[in-house]
mmCIF file with all atom_site columns, C-alpha atoms in Angstrom:
data_model
loop_
_atom_site.group_PDB
_atom_site.id
_atom_site.type_symbol
_atom_site.label_atom_id
_atom_site.label_alt_id
_atom_site.label_comp_id
_atom_site.label_asym_id
_atom_site.label_entity_id
_atom_site.label_seq_id
_atom_site.pdbx_PDB_ins_code
_atom_site.Cartn_x
_atom_site.Cartn_y
_atom_site.Cartn_z
_atom_site.occupancy
_atom_site.B_iso_or_equiv
_atom_site.pdbx_formal_charge
_atom_site.auth_seq_id
_atom_site.auth_comp_id
_atom_site.auth_asym_id
_atom_site.auth_atom_id
_atom_site.pdbx_PDB_model_num
ATOM 1   C CA . MET A 1 1   ? -1.172  -71.073 -1.005  1.00 28.00 ? 656 MET A CA 1
ATOM 2   C CA . THR A 1 2   ? 0.305   -68.034 -2.560  1.00 37.00 ? 657 THR A CA 1
ATOM 3   C CA . GLU A 1 3   ? -0.461  -67.538 -6.084  1.00 40.00 ? 658 GLU A CA 1
ATOM 4   C CA . ASN A 1 4   ? 2.201   -66.492 -8.862  1.00 40.00 ? 659 ASN A CA 1
ATOM 5   C CA . LEU A 1 5   ? 0.844   -66.318 -12.003 1.00 42.00 ? 660 LEU A CA 1
ATOM 6   C CA . GLY A 1 6   ? 4.349   -65.837 -13.576 1.00 46.00 ? 661 GLY A CA 1
ATOM 7   C CA . GLY A 1 7   ? 6.662   -62.737 -13.209 1.00 49.00 ? 662 GLY A CA 1
ATOM 8   C CA . GLU A 1 8   ? 8.524   -61.815 -10.366 1.00 58.00 ? 663 GLU A CA 1
ATOM 9   C CA . GLN A 1 9   ? 7.642   -63.134 -6.771  1.00 70.00 ? 664 GLN A CA 1
ATOM 10  C CA . THR A 1 10  ? 8.414   -61.406 -3.611  1.00 79.00 ? 665 THR A CA 1
ATOM 11  C CA . TRP A 1 11  ? 11.324  -61.920 -1.694  1.00 82.00 ? 666 TRP A CA 1
ATOM 12  C CA . GLN A 1 12  ? 9.361   -63.048 1.314   1.00 86.00 ? 667 GLN A CA 1
ATOM 13  C CA . LYS A 1 13  ? 8.066   -65.826 -0.849  1.00 83.00 ? 668 LYS A CA 1
ATOM 14  C CA . ALA A 1 14  ? 11.270  -66.721 -2.669  1.00 80.00 ? 669 ALA A CA 1
ATOM 15  C CA . PHE A 1 15  ? 13.257  -67.258 0.532   1.00 85.00 ? 670 PHE A CA 1
ATOM 16  C CA . GLY A 1 16  ? 10.183  -68.492 2.855   1.00 88.00 ? 671 GLY A CA 1
ATOM 17  C CA . THR A 1 17  ? 10.841  -65.571 5.220   1.00 91.00 ? 672 THR A CA 1
ATOM 18  C CA . ARG A 1 18  ? 9.715   -62.205 6.235   1.00 92.00 ? 673 ARG A CA 1
ATOM 19  C CA . SER A 1 19  ? 13.158  -61.418 8.007   1.00 93.00 ? 674 SER A CA 1
ATOM 20  C CA . ALA A 1 20  ? 15.691  -59.559 5.915   1.00 90.00 ? 675 ALA A CA 1
ATOM 21  C CA . ALA A 1 21  ? 18.290  -60.899 7.699   1.00 93.00 ? 676 ALA A CA 1
ATOM 22  C CA . VAL A 1 22  ? 17.477  -64.397 6.913   1.00 93.00 ? 677 VAL A CA 1
ATOM 23  C CA . ALA A 1 23  ? 17.158  -63.610 3.351   1.00 89.00 ? 678 ALA A CA 1
ATOM 24  C CA . GLU A 1 24  ? 20.587  -62.015 3.249   1.00 90.00 ? 679 GLU A CA 1
ATOM 25  C CA . ALA A 1 25  ? 21.867  -64.892 4.815   1.00 93.00 ? 680 ALA A CA 1
ATOM 26  C CA . ALA A 1 26  ? 20.369  -67.307 2.199   1.00 88.00 ? 681 ALA A CA 1
ATOM 27  C CA . CYS A 1 27  ? 21.729  -64.967 -0.565  1.00 86.00 ? 682 CYS A CA 1
ATOM 28  C CA . HIS A 1 28  ? 25.278  -65.013 0.862   1.00 88.00 ? 683 HIS A CA 1
ATOM 29  C CA . ALA A 1 29  ? 25.176  -68.921 1.438   1.00 88.00 ? 684 ALA A CA 1
ATOM 30  C CA . ALA A 1 30  ? 24.284  -69.233 -2.071  1.00 81.00 ? 685 ALA A CA 1
ATOM 31  C CA . GLY A 1 31  ? 26.651  -66.965 -3.379  1.00 81.00 ? 686 GLY A CA 1
ATOM 32  C CA . MET A 1 32  ? 24.126  -64.764 -4.768  1.00 82.00 ? 687 MET A CA 1
ATOM 33  C CA . THR A 1 33  ? 24.790  -60.797 -4.791  1.00 82.00 ? 688 THR A CA 1
ATOM 34  C CA . TRP A 1 34  ? 22.124  -58.410 -3.889  1.00 83.00 ? 689 TRP A CA 1
ATOM 35  C CA . GLU A 1 35  ? 20.996  -55.119 -2.954  1.00 85.00 ? 690 GLU A CA 1
ATOM 36  C CA . TRP A 1 36  ? 17.994  -53.344 -1.191  1.00 87.00 ? 691 TRP A CA 1
ATOM 37  C CA . VAL A 1 37  ? 15.923  -50.911 -3.078  1.00 86.00 ? 692 VAL A CA 1
ATOM 38  C CA . GLY A 1 38  ? 13.454  -49.399 -0.692  1.00 86.00 ? 693 GLY A CA 1
ATOM 39  C CA . GLU A 1 39  ? 11.841  -52.330 1.006   1.00 85.00 ? 694 GLU A CA 1
ATOM 40  C CA . GLU A 1 40  ? 12.480  -54.742 -1.694  1.00 84.00 ? 695 GLU A CA 1
ATOM 41  C CA . LEU A 1 41  ? 15.646  -57.293 -1.910  1.00 80.00 ? 696 LEU A CA 1
ATOM 42  C CA . HIS A 1 42  ? 16.696  -57.392 -5.610  1.00 77.00 ? 697 HIS A CA 1
ATOM 43  C CA . VAL A 1 43  ? 19.245  -60.512 -6.186  1.00 70.00 ? 698 VAL A CA 1
ATOM 44  C CA . MET A 1 44  ? 21.685  -58.901 -8.642  1.00 65.00 ? 699 MET A CA 1
ATOM 45  C CA . SER A 1 45  ? 23.591  -62.130 -9.779  1.00 70.00 ? 700 SER A CA 1
ATOM 46  C CA . ALA A 1 46  ? 23.681  -65.880 -8.865  1.00 69.00 ? 701 ALA A CA 1
ATOM 47  C CA . GLN A 1 47  ? 26.204  -68.230 -10.633 1.00 70.00 ? 702 GLN A CA 1
ATOM 48  C CA . ARG A 1 48  ? 25.026  -71.534 -11.137 1.00 68.00 ? 703 ARG A CA 1
ATOM 49  C CA . PRO A 1 49  ? 26.053  -74.504 -13.282 1.00 69.00 ? 704 PRO A CA 1
ATOM 50  C CA . ALA A 1 50  ? 24.226  -74.944 -16.557 1.00 68.00 ? 705 ALA A CA 1
ATOM 51  C CA . ILE A 1 51  ? 24.159  -78.784 -15.929 1.00 67.00 ? 706 ILE A CA 1
ATOM 52  C CA . LEU A 1 52  ? 22.852  -80.039 -12.737 1.00 67.00 ? 707 LEU A CA 1
ATOM 53  C CA . PRO A 1 53  ? 25.955  -82.299 -11.424 1.00 69.00 ? 708 PRO A CA 1
ATOM 54  C CA . HIS A 1 54  ? 23.910  -85.054 -9.907  1.00 70.00 ? 709 HIS A CA 1
ATOM 55  C CA . THR A 1 55  ? 21.650  -85.593 -12.996 1.00 68.00 ? 710 THR A CA 1
ATOM 56  C CA . GLY A 1 56  ? 23.492  -83.974 -15.987 1.00 64.00 ? 711 GLY A CA 1
ATOM 57  C CA . LEU A 1 57  ? 20.252  -82.192 -16.774 1.00 64.00 ? 712 LEU A CA 1
ATOM 58  C CA . TRP A 1 58  ? 20.301  -78.599 -18.523 1.00 61.00 ? 713 TRP A CA 1
ATOM 59  C CA . PHE A 1 59  ? 18.971  -76.484 -15.621 1.00 56.00 ? 714 PHE A CA 1
ATOM 60  C CA . ASN A 1 60  ? 19.283  -72.813 -16.120 1.00 61.00 ? 715 ASN A CA 1
ATOM 61  C CA . GLN A 1 61  ? 17.547  -69.770 -17.772 1.00 61.00 ? 716 GLN A CA 1
ATOM 62  C CA . ALA A 1 62  ? 19.822  -68.672 -20.461 1.00 62.00 ? 717 ALA A CA 1
ATOM 63  C CA . HIS A 1 63  ? 17.348  -69.506 -22.920 1.00 55.00 ? 718 HIS A CA 1
ATOM 64  C CA . ASN A 1 64  ? 15.197  -66.704 -21.674 1.00 56.00 ? 719 ASN A CA 1
ATOM 65  C CA . PRO A 1 65  ? 16.897  -63.623 -22.785 1.00 50.00 ? 720 PRO A CA 1
ATOM 66  C CA . PHE A 1 66  ? 13.604  -61.659 -22.447 1.00 50.00 ? 721 PHE A CA 1
ATOM 67  C CA . SER A 1 67  ? 13.999  -61.333 -18.882 1.00 51.00 ? 722 SER A CA 1
ATOM 68  C CA . PHE A 1 68  ? 17.747  -60.538 -18.501 1.00 60.00 ? 723 PHE A CA 1
ATOM 69  C CA . GLU A 1 69  ? 20.981  -60.541 -20.271 1.00 70.00 ? 724 GLU A CA 1
ATOM 70  C CA . PRO A 1 70  ? 22.629  -64.121 -19.647 1.00 74.00 ? 725 PRO A CA 1
ATOM 71  C CA . HIS A 1 71  ? 26.315  -64.218 -19.028 1.00 74.00 ? 726 HIS A CA 1
ATOM 72  C CA . TYR A 1 72  ? 28.784  -67.242 -18.581 1.00 76.00 ? 727 TYR A CA 1
ATOM 73  C CA . GLY A 1 73  ? 30.172  -67.877 -15.207 1.00 71.00 ? 728 GLY A CA 1
ATOM 74  C CA . ASP A 1 74  ? 32.977  -65.417 -15.731 1.00 77.00 ? 729 ASP A CA 1
ATOM 75  C CA . GLY A 1 75  ? 30.709  -62.600 -16.309 1.00 73.00 ? 730 GLY A CA 1
ATOM 76  C CA . THR A 1 76  ? 30.916  -62.276 -20.134 1.00 81.00 ? 731 THR A CA 1
ATOM 77  C CA . PRO A 1 77  ? 27.869  -62.240 -22.297 1.00 82.00 ? 732 PRO A CA 1
ATOM 78  C CA . VAL A 1 78  ? 26.575  -65.296 -24.016 1.00 82.00 ? 733 VAL A CA 1
ATOM 79  C CA . GLU A 1 79  ? 27.143  -64.605 -27.849 1.00 87.00 ? 734 GLU A CA 1
ATOM 80  C CA . ALA A 1 80  ? 24.190  -64.112 -29.854 1.00 86.00 ? 735 ALA A CA 1
ATOM 81  C CA . GLU A 1 81  ? 25.235  -67.437 -32.101 1.00 91.00 ? 736 GLU A CA 1
ATOM 82  C CA . VAL A 1 82  ? 25.293  -69.408 -28.911 1.00 86.00 ? 737 VAL A CA 1
ATOM 83  C CA . MET A 1 83  ? 21.669  -68.022 -28.028 1.00 83.00 ? 738 MET A CA 1
ATOM 84  C CA . GLU A 1 84  ? 20.501  -68.954 -31.331 1.00 86.00 ? 739 GLU A CA 1
ATOM 85  C CA . HIS A 1 85  ? 22.139  -72.489 -31.173 1.00 88.00 ? 740 HIS A CA 1
ATOM 86  C CA . LEU A 1 86  ? 20.387  -73.123 -27.823 1.00 82.00 ? 741 LEU A CA 1
ATOM 87  C CA . ASN A 1 87  ? 16.960  -71.537 -28.747 1.00 82.00 ? 742 ASN A CA 1
ATOM 88  C CA . ALA A 1 88  ? 17.126  -73.757 -32.105 1.00 87.00 ? 743 ALA A CA 1
ATOM 89  C CA . THR A 1 89  ? 17.701  -76.737 -30.058 1.00 84.00 ? 744 THR A CA 1
ATOM 90  C CA . LEU A 1 90  ? 14.928  -76.146 -27.586 1.00 80.00 ? 745 LEU A CA 1
ATOM 91  C CA . TRP A 1 91  ? 12.690  -75.443 -30.271 1.00 83.00 ? 746 TRP A CA 1
ATOM 92  C CA . GLY A 1 92  ? 13.751  -78.562 -31.878 1.00 86.00 ? 747 GLY A CA 1
ATOM 93  C CA . CYS A 1 93  ? 12.732  -80.710 -28.884 1.00 82.00 ? 748 CYS A CA 1
ATOM 94  C CA . ALA A 1 94  ? 9.332   -78.828 -28.432 1.00 83.00 ? 749 ALA A CA 1
ATOM 95  C CA . VAL A 1 95  ? 6.110   -80.758 -28.209 1.00 83.00 ? 750 VAL A CA 1
ATOM 96  C CA . GLY A 1 96  ? 3.022   -78.725 -28.705 1.00 81.00 ? 751 GLY A CA 1
ATOM 97  C CA . PHE A 1 97  ? -0.763  -79.679 -28.246 1.00 82.00 ? 752 PHE A CA 1
ATOM 98  C CA . ARG A 1 98  ? -4.064  -77.886 -28.013 1.00 84.00 ? 753 ARG A CA 1
ATOM 99  C CA . TRP A 1 99  ? -5.621  -77.976 -24.734 1.00 83.00 ? 754 TRP A CA 1
ATOM 100 C CA . GLN A 1 100 ? -9.140  -79.477 -24.472 1.00 88.00 ? 755 GLN A CA 1
ATOM 101 C CA . ARG A 1 101 ? -11.680 -79.282 -21.562 1.00 86.00 ? 756 ARG A CA 1
ATOM 102 C CA . GLY A 1 102 ? -10.914 -81.522 -18.946 1.00 86.00 ? 757 GLY A CA 1
ATOM 103 C CA . ASP A 1 103 ? -6.852  -81.708 -19.784 1.00 86.00 ? 758 ASP A CA 1
ATOM 104 C CA . VAL A 1 104 ? -4.740  -82.205 -17.020 1.00 82.00 ? 759 VAL A CA 1
ATOM 105 C CA . LEU A 1 105 ? -0.790  -81.727 -17.238 1.00 80.00 ? 760 LEU A CA 1
ATOM 106 C CA . CYS A 1 106 ? 1.658   -83.213 -14.728 1.00 81.00 ? 761 CYS A CA 1
ATOM 107 C CA . LEU A 1 107 ? 5.436   -82.745 -15.436 1.00 78.00 ? 762 LEU A CA 1
ATOM 108 C CA . ASP A 1 108 ? 8.616   -83.064 -13.462 1.00 76.00 ? 763 ASP A CA 1
ATOM 109 C CA . ASN A 1 109 ? 9.640   -79.459 -13.034 1.00 68.00 ? 764 ASN A CA 1
ATOM 110 C CA . GLU A 1 110 ? 13.520  -80.608 -13.197 1.00 67.00 ? 765 GLU A CA 1
ATOM 111 C CA . ARG A 1 111 ? 12.993  -82.712 -16.245 1.00 73.00 ? 766 ARG A CA 1
ATOM 112 C CA . ALA A 1 112 ? 10.686  -80.701 -18.651 1.00 75.00 ? 767 ALA A CA 1
ATOM 113 C CA . LEU A 1 113 ? 11.593  -77.198 -19.863 1.00 73.00 ? 768 LEU A CA 1
ATOM 114 C CA . HIS A 1 114 ? 7.666   -75.674 -20.073 1.00 69.00 ? 769 HIS A CA 1
ATOM 115 C CA . ALA A 1 115 ? 6.338   -72.706 -21.166 1.00 71.00 ? 770 ALA A CA 1
ATOM 116 C CA . ARG A 1 116 ? 3.092   -71.685 -23.041 1.00 71.00 ? 771 ARG A CA 1
ATOM 117 C CA . LEU A 1 117 ? 2.759   -69.625 -26.513 1.00 74.00 ? 772 LEU A CA 1
ATOM 118 C CA . SER A 1 118 ? 0.437   -66.579 -26.706 1.00 74.00 ? 773 SER A CA 1
ATOM 119 C CA . PHE A 1 119 ? -3.090  -67.066 -26.626 1.00 74.00 ? 774 PHE A CA 1
ATOM 120 C CA . GLU A 1 120 ? -6.463  -65.077 -26.378 1.00 80.00 ? 775 GLU A CA 1
ATOM 121 C CA . GLY A 1 121 ? -9.155  -65.593 -23.887 1.00 81.00 ? 776 GLY A CA 1
ATOM 122 C CA . PRO A 1 122 ? -9.287  -65.978 -20.378 1.00 81.00 ? 777 PRO A CA 1
ATOM 123 C CA . ARG A 1 123 ? -6.630  -68.054 -18.383 1.00 74.00 ? 778 ARG A CA 1
ATOM 124 C CA . ARG A 1 124 ? -7.498  -69.887 -15.194 1.00 73.00 ? 779 ARG A CA 1
ATOM 125 C CA . ILE A 1 125 ? -4.920  -71.914 -13.013 1.00 69.00 ? 780 ILE A CA 1
ATOM 126 C CA . VAL A 1 126 ? -6.976  -74.145 -10.772 1.00 69.00 ? 781 VAL A CA 1
ATOM 127 C CA . CYS A 1 127 ? -3.794  -75.601 -8.835  1.00 66.00 ? 782 CYS A CA 1
ATOM 128 C CA . ALA A 1 128 ? -0.318  -76.403 -8.826  1.00 64.00 ? 783 ALA A CA 1
ATOM 129 C CA . PHE A 1 129 ? 2.124   -78.840 -6.759  1.00 64.00 ? 784 PHE A CA 1
ATOM 130 C CA . GLY A 1 130 ? 5.344   -78.101 -5.460  1.00 61.00 ? 785 GLY A CA 1
ATOM 131 C CA . ALA A 1 131 ? 7.775   -79.906 -3.184  1.00 57.00 ? 786 ALA A CA 1
#
């Protein structure tokens, strides 16, 4: 298993291939724009619906303005007031708890917005499950 403790993952892992042509074909098929910077593939944009059509679930990263500037599908930036509303709504639904030795958390990655707050001390991820 390749470990990714947050942040950017390699294009090889993201696309499940070592072939640049296969990765580019996947970008093209998904409607993404990309560029190569040296040996690294950088996806520049990927338009997706904010709501998953088959579930009605919110599924995008607009709530994370720290990693990029969120835009609407037409390319215009999401207004600060809208971001404030989204963040207030998300925080209003948040549930927090203190971990204790032996705790285990399982969640549906498509149904639960998940994150962690800052903390001090060592961090150890024992395992992760995926489909």
